[in-house]
Structure formats: structure tokens, C-alpha cells
PDB file of C-alpha atoms and ligand atoms in Angstrom:
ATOM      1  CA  UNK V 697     -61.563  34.782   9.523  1.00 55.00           C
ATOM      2  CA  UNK V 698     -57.882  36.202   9.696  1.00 61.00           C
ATOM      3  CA  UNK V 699     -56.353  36.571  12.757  1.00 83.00           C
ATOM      4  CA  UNK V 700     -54.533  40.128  13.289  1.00 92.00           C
ATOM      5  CA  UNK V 701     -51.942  40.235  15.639  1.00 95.00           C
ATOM      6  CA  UNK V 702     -50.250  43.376  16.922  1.00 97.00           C
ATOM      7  CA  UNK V 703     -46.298  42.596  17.572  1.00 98.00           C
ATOM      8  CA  UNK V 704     -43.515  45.099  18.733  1.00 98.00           C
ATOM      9  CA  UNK V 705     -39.851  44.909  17.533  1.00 98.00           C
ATOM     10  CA  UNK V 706     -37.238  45.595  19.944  1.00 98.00           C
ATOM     11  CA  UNK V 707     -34.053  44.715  21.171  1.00 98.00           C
ATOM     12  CA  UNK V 708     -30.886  44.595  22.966  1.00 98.00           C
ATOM     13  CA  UNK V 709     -27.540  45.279  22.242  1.00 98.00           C
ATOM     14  CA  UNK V 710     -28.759  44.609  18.661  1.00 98.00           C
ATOM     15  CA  UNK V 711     -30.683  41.149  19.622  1.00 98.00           C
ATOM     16  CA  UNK V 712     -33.253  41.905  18.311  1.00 98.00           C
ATOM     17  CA  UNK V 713     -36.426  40.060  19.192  1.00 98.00           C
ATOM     18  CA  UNK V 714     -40.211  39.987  17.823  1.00 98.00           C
ATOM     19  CA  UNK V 715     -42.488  40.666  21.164  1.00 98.00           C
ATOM     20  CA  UNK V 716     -46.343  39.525  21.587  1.00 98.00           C
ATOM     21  CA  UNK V 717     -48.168  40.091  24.408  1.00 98.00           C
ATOM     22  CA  UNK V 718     -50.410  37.162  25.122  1.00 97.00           C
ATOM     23  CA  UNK V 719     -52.340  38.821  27.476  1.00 95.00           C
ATOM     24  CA  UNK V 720     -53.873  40.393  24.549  1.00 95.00           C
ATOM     25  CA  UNK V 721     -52.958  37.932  21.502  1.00 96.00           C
ATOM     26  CA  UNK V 722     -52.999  33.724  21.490  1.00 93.00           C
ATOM     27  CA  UNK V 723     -50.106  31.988  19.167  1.00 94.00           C
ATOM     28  CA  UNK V 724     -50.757  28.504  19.027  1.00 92.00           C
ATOM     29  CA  UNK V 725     -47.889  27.150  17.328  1.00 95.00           C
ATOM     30  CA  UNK V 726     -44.700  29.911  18.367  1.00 97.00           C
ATOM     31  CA  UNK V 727     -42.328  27.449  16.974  1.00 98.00           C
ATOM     32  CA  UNK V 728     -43.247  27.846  13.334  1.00 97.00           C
ATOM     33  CA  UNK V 729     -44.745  31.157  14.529  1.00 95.00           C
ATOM     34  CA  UNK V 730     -40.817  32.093  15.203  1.00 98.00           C
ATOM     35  CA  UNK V 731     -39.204  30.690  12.118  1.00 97.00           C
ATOM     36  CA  UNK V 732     -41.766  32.090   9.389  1.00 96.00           C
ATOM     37  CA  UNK V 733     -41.375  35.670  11.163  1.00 97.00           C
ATOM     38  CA  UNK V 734     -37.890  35.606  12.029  1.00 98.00           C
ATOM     39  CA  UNK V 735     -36.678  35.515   8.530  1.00 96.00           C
ATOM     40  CA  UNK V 736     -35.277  38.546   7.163  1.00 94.00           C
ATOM     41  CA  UNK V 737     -36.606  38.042   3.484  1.00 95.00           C
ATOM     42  CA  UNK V 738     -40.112  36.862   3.973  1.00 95.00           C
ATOM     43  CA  UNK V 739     -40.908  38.227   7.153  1.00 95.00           C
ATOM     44  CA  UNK V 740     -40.648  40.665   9.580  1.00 96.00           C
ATOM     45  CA  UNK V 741     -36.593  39.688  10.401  1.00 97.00           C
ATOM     46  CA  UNK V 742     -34.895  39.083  13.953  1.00 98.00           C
ATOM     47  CA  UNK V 743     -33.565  36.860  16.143  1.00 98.00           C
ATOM     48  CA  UNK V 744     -36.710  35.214  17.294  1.00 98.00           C
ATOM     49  CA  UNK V 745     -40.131  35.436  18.842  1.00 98.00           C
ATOM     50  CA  UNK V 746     -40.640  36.121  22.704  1.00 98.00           C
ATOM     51  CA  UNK V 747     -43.925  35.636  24.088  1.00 98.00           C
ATOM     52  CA  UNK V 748     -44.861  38.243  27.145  1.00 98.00           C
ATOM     53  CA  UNK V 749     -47.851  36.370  29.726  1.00 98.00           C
ATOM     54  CA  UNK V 750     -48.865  36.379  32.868  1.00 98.00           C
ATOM     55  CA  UNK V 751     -47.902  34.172  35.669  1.00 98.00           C
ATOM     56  CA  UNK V 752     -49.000  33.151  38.815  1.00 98.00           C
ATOM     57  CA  UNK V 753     -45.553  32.990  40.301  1.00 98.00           C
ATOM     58  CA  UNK V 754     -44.159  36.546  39.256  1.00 98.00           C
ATOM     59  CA  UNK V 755     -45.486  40.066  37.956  1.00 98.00           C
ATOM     60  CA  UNK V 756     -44.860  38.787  34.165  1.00 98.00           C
ATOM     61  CA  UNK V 757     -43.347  35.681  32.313  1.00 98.00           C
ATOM     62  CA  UNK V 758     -41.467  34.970  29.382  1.00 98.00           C
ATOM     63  CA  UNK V 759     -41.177  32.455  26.081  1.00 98.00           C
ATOM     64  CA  UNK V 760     -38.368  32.586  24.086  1.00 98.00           C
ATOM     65  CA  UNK V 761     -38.547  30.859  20.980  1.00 98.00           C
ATOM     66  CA  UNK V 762     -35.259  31.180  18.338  1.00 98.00           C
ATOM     67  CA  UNK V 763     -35.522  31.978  14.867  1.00 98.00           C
ATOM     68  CA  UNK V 764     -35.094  28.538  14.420  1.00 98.00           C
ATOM     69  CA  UNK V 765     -38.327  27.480  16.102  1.00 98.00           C
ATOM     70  CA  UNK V 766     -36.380  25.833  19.249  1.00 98.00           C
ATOM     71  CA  UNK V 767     -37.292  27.414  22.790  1.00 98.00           C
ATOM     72  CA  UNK V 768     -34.893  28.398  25.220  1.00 98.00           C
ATOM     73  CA  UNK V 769     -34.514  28.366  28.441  1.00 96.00           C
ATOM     74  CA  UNK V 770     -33.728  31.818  29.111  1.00 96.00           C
ATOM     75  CA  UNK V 771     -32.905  34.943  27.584  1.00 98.00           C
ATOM     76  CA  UNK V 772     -30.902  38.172  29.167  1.00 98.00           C
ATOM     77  CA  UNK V 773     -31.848  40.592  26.124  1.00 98.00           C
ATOM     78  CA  UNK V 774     -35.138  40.081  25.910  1.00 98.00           C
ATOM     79  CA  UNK V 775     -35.856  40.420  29.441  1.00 98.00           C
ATOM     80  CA  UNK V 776     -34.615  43.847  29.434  1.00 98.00           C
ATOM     81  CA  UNK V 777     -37.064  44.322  27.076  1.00 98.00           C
ATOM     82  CA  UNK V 778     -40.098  42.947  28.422  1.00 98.00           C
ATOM     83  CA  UNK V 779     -39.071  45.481  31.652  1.00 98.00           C
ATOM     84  CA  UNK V 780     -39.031  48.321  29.121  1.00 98.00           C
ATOM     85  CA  UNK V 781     -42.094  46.869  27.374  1.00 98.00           C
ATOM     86  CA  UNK V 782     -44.871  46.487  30.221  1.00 98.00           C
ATOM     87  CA  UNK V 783     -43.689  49.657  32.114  1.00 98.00           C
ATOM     88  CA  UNK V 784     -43.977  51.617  28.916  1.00 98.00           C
ATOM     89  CA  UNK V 785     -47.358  49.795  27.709  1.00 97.00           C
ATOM     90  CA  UNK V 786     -48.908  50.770  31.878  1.00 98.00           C
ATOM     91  CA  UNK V 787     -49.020  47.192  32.631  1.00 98.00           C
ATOM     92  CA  UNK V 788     -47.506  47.942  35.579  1.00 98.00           C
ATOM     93  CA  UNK V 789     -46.150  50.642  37.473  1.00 98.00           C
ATOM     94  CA  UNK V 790     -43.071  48.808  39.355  1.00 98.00           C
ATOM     95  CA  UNK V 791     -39.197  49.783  38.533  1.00 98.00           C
ATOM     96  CA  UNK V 792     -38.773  46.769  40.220  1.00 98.00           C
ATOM     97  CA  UNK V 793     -40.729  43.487  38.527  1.00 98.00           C
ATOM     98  CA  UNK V 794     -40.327  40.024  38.730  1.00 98.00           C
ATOM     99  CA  UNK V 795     -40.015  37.455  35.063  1.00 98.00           C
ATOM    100  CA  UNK V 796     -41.039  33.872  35.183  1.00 98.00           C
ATOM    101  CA  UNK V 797     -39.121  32.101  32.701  1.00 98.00           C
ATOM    102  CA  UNK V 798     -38.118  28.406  32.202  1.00 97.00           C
ATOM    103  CA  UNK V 799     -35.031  29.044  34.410  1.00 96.00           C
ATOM    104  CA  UNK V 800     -36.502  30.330  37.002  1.00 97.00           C
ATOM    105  CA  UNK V 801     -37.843  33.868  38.429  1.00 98.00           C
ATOM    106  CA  UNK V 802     -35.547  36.762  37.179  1.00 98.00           C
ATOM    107  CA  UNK V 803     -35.657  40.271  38.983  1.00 98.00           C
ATOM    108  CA  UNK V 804     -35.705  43.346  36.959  1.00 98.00           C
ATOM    109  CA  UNK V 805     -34.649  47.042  37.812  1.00 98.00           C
ATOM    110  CA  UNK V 806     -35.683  49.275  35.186  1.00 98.00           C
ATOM    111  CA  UNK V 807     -34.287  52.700  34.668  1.00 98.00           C
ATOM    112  CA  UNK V 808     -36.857  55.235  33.998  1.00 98.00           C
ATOM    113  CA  UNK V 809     -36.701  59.252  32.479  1.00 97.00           C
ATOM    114  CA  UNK V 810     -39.637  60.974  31.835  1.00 96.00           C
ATOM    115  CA  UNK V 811     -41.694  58.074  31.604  1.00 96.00           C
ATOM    116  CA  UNK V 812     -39.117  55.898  29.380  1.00 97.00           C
ATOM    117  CA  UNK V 813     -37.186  52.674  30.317  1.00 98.00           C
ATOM    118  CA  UNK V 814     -33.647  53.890  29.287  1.00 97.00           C
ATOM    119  CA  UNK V 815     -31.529  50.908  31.326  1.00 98.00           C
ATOM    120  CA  UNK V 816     -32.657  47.710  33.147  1.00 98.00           C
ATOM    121  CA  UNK V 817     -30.689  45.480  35.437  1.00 98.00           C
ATOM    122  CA  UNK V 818     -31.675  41.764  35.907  1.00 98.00           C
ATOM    123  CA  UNK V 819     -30.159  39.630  38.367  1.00 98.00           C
ATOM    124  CA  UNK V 820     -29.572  36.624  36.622  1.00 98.00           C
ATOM    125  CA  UNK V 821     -29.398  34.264  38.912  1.00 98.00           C
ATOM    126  CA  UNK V 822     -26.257  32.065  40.180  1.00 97.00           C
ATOM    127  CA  UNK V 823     -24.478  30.704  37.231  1.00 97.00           C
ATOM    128  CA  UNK V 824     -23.069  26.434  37.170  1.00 96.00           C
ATOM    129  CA  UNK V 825     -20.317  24.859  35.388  1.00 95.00           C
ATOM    130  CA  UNK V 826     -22.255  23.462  32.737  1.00 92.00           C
ATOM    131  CA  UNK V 827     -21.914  19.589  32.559  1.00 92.00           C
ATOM    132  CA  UNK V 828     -20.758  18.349  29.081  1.00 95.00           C
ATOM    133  CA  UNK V 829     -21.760  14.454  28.081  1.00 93.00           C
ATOM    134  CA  UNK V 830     -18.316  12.325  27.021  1.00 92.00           C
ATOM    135  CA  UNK V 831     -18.320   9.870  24.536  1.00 88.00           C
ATOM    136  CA  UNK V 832     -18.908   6.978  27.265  1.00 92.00           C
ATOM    137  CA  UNK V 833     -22.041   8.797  28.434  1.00 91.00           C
ATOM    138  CA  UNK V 834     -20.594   9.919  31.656  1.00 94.00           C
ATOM    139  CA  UNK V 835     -20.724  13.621  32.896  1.00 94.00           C
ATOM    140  CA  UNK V 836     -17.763  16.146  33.264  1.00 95.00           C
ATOM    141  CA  UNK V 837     -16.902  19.834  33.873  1.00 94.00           C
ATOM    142  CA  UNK V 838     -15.286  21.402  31.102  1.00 95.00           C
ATOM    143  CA  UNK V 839     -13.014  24.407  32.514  1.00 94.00           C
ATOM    144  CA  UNK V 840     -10.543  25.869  30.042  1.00 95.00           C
ATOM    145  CA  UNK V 841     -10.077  22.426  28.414  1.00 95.00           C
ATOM    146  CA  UNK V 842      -9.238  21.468  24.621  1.00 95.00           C
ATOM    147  CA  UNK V 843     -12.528  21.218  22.956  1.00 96.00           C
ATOM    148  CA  UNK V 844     -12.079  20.162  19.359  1.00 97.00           C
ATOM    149  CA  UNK V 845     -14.746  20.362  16.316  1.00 96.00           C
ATOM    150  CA  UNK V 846     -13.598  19.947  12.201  1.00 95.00           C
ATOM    151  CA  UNK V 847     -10.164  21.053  12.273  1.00 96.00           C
ATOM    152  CA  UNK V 848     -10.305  23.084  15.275  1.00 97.00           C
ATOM    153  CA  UNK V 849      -9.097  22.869  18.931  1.00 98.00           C
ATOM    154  CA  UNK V 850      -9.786  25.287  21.540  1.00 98.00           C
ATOM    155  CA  UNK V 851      -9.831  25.946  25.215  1.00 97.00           C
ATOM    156  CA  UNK V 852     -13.366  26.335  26.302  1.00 97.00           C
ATOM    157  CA  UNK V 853     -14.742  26.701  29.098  1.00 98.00           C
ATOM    158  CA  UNK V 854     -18.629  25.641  29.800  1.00 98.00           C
ATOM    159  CA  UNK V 855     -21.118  27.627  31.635  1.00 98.00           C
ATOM    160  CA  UNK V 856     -25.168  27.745  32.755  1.00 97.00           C
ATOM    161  CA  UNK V 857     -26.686  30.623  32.846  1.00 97.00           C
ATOM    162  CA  UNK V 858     -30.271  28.769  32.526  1.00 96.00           C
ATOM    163  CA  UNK V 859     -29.071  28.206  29.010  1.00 97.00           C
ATOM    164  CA  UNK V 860     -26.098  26.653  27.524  1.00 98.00           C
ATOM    165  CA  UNK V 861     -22.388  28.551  26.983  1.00 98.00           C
ATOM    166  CA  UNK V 862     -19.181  27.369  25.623  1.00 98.00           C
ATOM    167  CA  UNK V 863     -16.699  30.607  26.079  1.00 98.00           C
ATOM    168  CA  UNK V 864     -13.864  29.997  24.021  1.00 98.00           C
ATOM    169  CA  UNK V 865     -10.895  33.065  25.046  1.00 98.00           C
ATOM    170  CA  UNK V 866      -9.253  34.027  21.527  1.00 98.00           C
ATOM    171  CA  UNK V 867      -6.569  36.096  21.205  1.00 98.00           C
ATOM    172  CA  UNK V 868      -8.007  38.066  18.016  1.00 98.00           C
ATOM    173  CA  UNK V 869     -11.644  37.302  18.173  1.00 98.00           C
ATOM    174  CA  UNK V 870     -11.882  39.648  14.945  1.00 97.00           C
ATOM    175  CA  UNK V 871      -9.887  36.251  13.253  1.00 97.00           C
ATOM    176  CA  UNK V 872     -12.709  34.044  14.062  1.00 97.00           C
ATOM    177  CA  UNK V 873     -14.880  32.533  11.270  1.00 98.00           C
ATOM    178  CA  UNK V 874     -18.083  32.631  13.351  1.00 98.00           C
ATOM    179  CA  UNK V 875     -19.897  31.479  10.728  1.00 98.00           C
ATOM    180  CA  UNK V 876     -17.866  28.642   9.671  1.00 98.00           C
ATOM    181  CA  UNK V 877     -16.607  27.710  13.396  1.00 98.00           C
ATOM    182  CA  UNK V 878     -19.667  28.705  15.148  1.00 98.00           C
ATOM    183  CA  UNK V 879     -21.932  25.454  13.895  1.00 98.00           C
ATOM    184  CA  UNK V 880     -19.080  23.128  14.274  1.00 98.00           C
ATOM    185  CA  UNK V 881     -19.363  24.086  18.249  1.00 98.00           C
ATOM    186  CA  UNK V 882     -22.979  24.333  18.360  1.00 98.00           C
ATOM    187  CA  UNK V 883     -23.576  20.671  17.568  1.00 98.00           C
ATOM    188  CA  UNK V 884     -20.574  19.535  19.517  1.00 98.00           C
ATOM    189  CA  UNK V 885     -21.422  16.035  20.751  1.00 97.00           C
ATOM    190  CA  UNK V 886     -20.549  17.445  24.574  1.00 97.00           C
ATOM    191  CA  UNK V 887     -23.703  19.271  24.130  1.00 97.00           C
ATOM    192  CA  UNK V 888     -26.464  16.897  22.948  1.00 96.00           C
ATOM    193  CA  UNK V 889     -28.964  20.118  23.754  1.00 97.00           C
ATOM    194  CA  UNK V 890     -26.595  21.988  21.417  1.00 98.00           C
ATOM    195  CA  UNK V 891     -24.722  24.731  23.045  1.00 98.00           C
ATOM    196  CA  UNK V 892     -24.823  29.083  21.962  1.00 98.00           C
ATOM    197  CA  UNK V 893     -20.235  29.794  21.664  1.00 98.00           C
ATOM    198  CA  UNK V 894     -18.624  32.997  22.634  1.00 98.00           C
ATOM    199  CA  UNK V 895     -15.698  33.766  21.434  1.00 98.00           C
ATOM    200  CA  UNK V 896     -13.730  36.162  23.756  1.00 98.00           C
ATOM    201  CA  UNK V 897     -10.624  38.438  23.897  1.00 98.00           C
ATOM    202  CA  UNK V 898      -9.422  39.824  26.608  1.00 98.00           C
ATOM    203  CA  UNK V 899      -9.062  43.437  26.449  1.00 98.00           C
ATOM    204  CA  UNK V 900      -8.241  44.098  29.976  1.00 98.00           C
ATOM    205  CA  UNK V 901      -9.340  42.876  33.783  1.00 98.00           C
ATOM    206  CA  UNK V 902     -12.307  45.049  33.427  1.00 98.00           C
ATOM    207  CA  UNK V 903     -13.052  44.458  29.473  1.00 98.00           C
ATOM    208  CA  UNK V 904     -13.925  41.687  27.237  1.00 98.00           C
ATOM    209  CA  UNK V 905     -14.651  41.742  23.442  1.00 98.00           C
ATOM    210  CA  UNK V 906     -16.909  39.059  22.720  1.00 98.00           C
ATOM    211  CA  UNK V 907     -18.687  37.726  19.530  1.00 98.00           C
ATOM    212  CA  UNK V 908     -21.283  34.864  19.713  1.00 98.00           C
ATOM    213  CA  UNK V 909     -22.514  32.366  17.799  1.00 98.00           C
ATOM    214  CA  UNK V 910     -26.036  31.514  19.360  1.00 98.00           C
ATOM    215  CA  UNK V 911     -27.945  28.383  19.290  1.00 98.00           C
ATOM    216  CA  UNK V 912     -31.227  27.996  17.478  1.00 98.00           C
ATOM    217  CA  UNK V 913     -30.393  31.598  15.829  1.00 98.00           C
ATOM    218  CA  UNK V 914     -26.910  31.846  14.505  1.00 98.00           C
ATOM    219  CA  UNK V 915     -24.144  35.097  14.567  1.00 98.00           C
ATOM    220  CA  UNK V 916     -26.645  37.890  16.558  1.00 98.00           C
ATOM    221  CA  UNK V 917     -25.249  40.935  17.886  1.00 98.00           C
ATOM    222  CA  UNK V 918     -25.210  40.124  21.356  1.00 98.00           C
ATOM    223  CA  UNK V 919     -26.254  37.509  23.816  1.00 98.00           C
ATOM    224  CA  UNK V 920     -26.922  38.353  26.995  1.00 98.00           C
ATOM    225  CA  UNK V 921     -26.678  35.301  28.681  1.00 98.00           C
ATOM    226  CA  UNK V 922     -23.604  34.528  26.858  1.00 98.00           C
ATOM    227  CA  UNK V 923     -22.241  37.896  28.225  1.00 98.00           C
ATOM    228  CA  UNK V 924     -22.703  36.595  31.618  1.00 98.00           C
ATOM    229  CA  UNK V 925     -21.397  33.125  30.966  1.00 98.00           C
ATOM    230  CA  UNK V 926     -18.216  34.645  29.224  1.00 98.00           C
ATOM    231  CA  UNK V 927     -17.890  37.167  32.188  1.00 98.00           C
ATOM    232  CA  UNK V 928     -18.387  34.043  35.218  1.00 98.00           C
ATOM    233  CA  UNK V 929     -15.738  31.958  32.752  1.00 98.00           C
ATOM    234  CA  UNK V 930     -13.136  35.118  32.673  1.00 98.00           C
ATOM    235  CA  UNK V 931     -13.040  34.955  36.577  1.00 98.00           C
ATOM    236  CA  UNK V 932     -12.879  31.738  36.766  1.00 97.00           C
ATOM    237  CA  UNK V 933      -9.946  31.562  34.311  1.00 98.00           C
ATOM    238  CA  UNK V 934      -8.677  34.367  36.281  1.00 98.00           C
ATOM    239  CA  UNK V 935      -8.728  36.887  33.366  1.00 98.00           C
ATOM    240  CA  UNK V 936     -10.892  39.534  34.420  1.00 98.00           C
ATOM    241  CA  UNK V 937     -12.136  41.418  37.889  1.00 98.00           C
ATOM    242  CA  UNK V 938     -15.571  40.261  38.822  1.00 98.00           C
ATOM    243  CA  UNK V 939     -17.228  43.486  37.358  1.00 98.00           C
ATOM    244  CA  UNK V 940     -16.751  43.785  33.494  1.00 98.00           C
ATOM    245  CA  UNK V 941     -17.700  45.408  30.334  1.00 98.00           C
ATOM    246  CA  UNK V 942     -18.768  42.667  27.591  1.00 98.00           C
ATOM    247  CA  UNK V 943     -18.204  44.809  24.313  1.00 98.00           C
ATOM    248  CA  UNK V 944     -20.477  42.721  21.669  1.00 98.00           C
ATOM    249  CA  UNK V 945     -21.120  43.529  17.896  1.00 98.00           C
ATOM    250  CA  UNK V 946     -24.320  45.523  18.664  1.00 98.00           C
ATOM    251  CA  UNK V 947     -22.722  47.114  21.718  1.00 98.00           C
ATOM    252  CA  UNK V 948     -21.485  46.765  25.125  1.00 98.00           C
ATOM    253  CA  UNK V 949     -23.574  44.856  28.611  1.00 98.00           C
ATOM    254  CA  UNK V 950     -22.448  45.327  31.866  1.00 98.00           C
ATOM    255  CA  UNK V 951     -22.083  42.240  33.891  1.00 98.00           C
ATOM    256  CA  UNK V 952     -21.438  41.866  38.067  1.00 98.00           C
ATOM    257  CA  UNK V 953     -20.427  38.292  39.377  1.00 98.00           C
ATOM    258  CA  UNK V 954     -21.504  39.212  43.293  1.00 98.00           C
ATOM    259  CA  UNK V 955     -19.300  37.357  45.533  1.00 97.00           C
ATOM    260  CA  UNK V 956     -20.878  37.906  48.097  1.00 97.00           C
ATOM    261  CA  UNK V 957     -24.487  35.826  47.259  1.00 97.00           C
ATOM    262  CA  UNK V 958     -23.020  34.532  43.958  1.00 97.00           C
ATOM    263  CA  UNK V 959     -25.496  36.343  41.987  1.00 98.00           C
ATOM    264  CA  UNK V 960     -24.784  37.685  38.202  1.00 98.00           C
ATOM    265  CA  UNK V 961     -26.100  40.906  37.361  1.00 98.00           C
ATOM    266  CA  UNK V 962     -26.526  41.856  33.702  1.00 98.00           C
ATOM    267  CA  UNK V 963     -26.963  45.784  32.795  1.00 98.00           C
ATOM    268  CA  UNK V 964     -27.820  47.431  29.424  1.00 98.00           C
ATOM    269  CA  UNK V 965     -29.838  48.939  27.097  1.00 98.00           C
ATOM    270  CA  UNK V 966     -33.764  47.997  25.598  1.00 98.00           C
ATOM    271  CA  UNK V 967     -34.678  49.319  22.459  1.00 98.00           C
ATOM    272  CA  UNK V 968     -38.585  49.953  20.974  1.00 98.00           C
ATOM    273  CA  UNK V 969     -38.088  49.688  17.129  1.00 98.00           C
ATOM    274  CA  UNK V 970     -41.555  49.731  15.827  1.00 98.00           C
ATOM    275  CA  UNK V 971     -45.078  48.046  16.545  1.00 98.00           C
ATOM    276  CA  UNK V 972     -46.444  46.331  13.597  1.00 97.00           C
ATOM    277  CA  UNK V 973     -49.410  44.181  13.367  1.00 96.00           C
ATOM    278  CA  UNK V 974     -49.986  40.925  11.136  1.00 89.00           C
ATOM    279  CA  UNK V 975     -52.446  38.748   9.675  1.00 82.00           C
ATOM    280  CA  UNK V 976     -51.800  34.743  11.144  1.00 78.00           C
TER     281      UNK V 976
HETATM  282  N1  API G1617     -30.006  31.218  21.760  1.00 84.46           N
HETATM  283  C1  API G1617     -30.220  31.092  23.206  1.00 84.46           C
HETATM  284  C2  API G1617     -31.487  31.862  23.641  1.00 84.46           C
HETATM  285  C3  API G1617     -31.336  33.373  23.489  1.00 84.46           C
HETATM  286  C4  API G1617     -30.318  33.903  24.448  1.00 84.46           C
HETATM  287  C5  API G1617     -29.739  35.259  24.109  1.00 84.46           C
HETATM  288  N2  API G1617     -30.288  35.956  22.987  1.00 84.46           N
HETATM  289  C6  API G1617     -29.686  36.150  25.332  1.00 84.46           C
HETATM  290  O1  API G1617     -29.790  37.382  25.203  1.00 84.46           O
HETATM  291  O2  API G1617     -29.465  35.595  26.456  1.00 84.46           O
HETATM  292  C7  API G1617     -30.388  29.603  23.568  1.00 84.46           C
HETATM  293  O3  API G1617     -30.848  28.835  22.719  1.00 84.46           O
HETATM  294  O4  API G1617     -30.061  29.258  24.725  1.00 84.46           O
END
């Protein structure tokens, strides 16, 4: 007996995600689930698969699986989306939700018109230098240090945001063979988990053009954890103002590095492309 099940396409900033609800639908393997479905030829085409559930800790949690099978840790895009996704379906009637994901409980304030998510907020949480592993096995910091894959050195600067960021600063970021360079970083040996790289240029203290080269899924339009990692390393480098635009491919996120409780806060858009429905 086939197995139909219903999926909606959506995104952020262009990331653009495939979306079950497993309240309603089981996927017993998303790791293959994600790769067969996120290819653009064969299947339906995106950046990966996110699984919406319930939780006993929050109002909703989320899965995020890239188009390369591997699950992450965390993902800023899609958890716009799953605000816009479960206020829009009447799961719930809050503006203001909770997410359980693998890095913890995210809060999410949705913007709503006439019954339609238009913006949502998520505090993201406190971000950490993120540790790199040196050749002797030991454990450093890596702040705006040479960082040096194929025939490349850099200054990067490594960041947690739940999920691993190297944020290179570029001064022509439209010069950068992300798809040549981008790989190189990814599998740096610093990062044995493998690592998503923003590049970034400094446009001024309140605006950053960034492109991104994510792990598990390759050049995607935006990254919204990598927005927030690039924004916490451009005030830590002392290139930006603690409230920034991030200006990505598929358009522009909104980051605020509180200093007050530390918290980043990550605001944009959530797009409903179409529902679909497949056969497993
Ligand atoms: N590729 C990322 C997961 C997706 C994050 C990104 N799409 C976002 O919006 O935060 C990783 O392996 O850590």
C-alpha cells in the first residue's frame, strides 16, 4: 500500500525548505527522505527536509535534515517558517510560540495581517566562540585568525549559533568562488563536524553583504544562523553596531546582538510556496 504524504514548500530569504508535519504524517528514514526530495532534477528541489512535531517541552519542535541527508542542529529559516506554518494551518493561536530543536528551545514572535504570518522574530539564543580542534587534538578559539584550505588563507572567525559558522570578512564577496572555496572550508580539519562559511563584506556599521556556503546543502540563498554568526563575529571584530542588516542572495535578515542579556535576535520574512503531496 503506498504511503501519501502531504508536504508544503516554503522558505526564507530564499532557503527554501520541504515541511512535513508529523503530527499528521510518519517519515521513518528523513535522511534519505531529505536527499531523494531535495534534489532539483528528480524531486521536488530545496535545501532540505524539516520535520514539524510536537514536544513535551515547547508548543512545537523541529528536525532539520540537509539535502544531503545530515541533521542539524538548528536552523533560523526554517523556524520562521514553522511560526508562519502552524499559525496559518490553526494549530495554534499564539503570536508568541515556543520551538524545541536540538539546540535548545527557540522563542518565536510572529507578525500577523489579516490572518497571515508576514514577519517572525526568533530569539536565537546566546551565541559561543565556536571551538576549532588543532592538529594535536587540543581545543582553541579561532577569532579573526588565518585559516587556510587548498591555496587559500583567510581570516575567519568561528561562531555557535547551535550550529557551526566560520565568517570569513572579504573585501569583494562578489570575487568569491563559493563553489570552489566553499567545500575546501567546509571539511576544514578545525571542524571535524564540518562547518556552514560566510563570506562577508562590510558595507557599513549597520550593513553586511553576506554569501554562504552551508554544510550538508551547499551555496543556498541565505542562512539564517549564519546571518547571526556573521553579525555576533562583525561586533566582535569591531566592524559593525550590534543591530545589522545581513543582505544575502535571496534577500536581507535582520539580526540584534542584545547586550544587555546577550541574546541574538533574527528577523525576516517566511514564505508558503505550494503544498504538494507524494507517494513514499
Ligand atoms: N546547514 C546548516 C543547517 C541549516 C541552517 C540554515 N539553513 C539556517 O537558516 O540557519 C547546518 O548544517 O548547520
Amino acid at each position: 500500500m503506498t504511503n501519501r504524504v502531504k508536504f508544503t514548500k516554503m522558505h526564507g530569504a530564499g532557503n527554501d525548505y520541504i515541511y512535513v508535519n508529523t503530527l499528521k504524517y510518519t517519515i521513518e528514514d528523513p535522511e534519505s527522505f531529505a536527499k531523494k526530495w531535495s534534489c532539483y532534477r528528480t524531486g521536488i528541489g530545496s535545501d532540505g527536509l524539516v520535520l514539524i512535531g510536537s514536544s513535551s517541552v515547547a508548543d512545537f519542535s523541529m528536525r532539520i535534515f540537509n539535502a544531503d541527508g545530515s541533521e542539524a542542529m538548528m536552523c533560523g529559516n526554517a523556524s520562521r517558517c514553522i511560526g508562519k506554518y502552524v499559525f496559518e494551518e490553526g494549530l495554534t493561536k499564539k503570536t508568541v510560540l515556543t520551538l524545541e530543536t536540538l539546540s535548545g528551545i527557540k522563542e518565536l514572535f510572529l507578525s500577523v495581517q489579516d490572518g497571515i504570518v508576514t514577519e517572525v522574530t526568533v530569539d536565537m539564543g546566546n551565541p559561543k566562540l565556536e571551538e576549532v580542534t588543532l592538529a594535536d587534538g587540543s581545543k582553541d578559539i579561532l577569532v579573526y585568525q588565518a585559516v587556510s584550505a587548498g591555496n587559500y588563507t583567510f581570516k575567519g572567525t568561528a561562531v555557535s549559533m547551535g550550529n557551526p559558522h566560520l565568517v570569513i570578512f572579504v573585501d569583494a564577496v562578489e570575487e568569491i568562488d563559493l563553489a570552489k572555496i566553499g567545500p575546501l572550508f567546509e571539511y576544514h580539519p578545525y571542524f571535524p563536524q564540518r562547518v556552514n562559511v560566510e563570506f562577508a563584506q562590510i558595507i557599513s556599521k549597520k550593513e553586511v553583504r553576506m554569501r554562504v556556503w552551508e554544510r550538508g546543502s551547499g551555496i543556498t540563498s541565505a542562512c539564517g544562523t549564519g546571518a547571526c554568526a556573521t553579525a555576533v563575529a562583525a561586533v566582535i571584530n569591531q566592524k559593525t553596531d550590534r543591530e545589522v542588516k545581513i543582505v544575502m542572495d535571496g534577500g536581507p535578515l535582520t539580526i540584534k546582538w542584545d547586550s544587555a542579556t546577550q541574546k541574538v535576535f533574527m528577523t525576516g520574512d517566511a514564505v508558503k510556496v505550494y503544498e504538494g503531496e507524494l507517494s513514499l
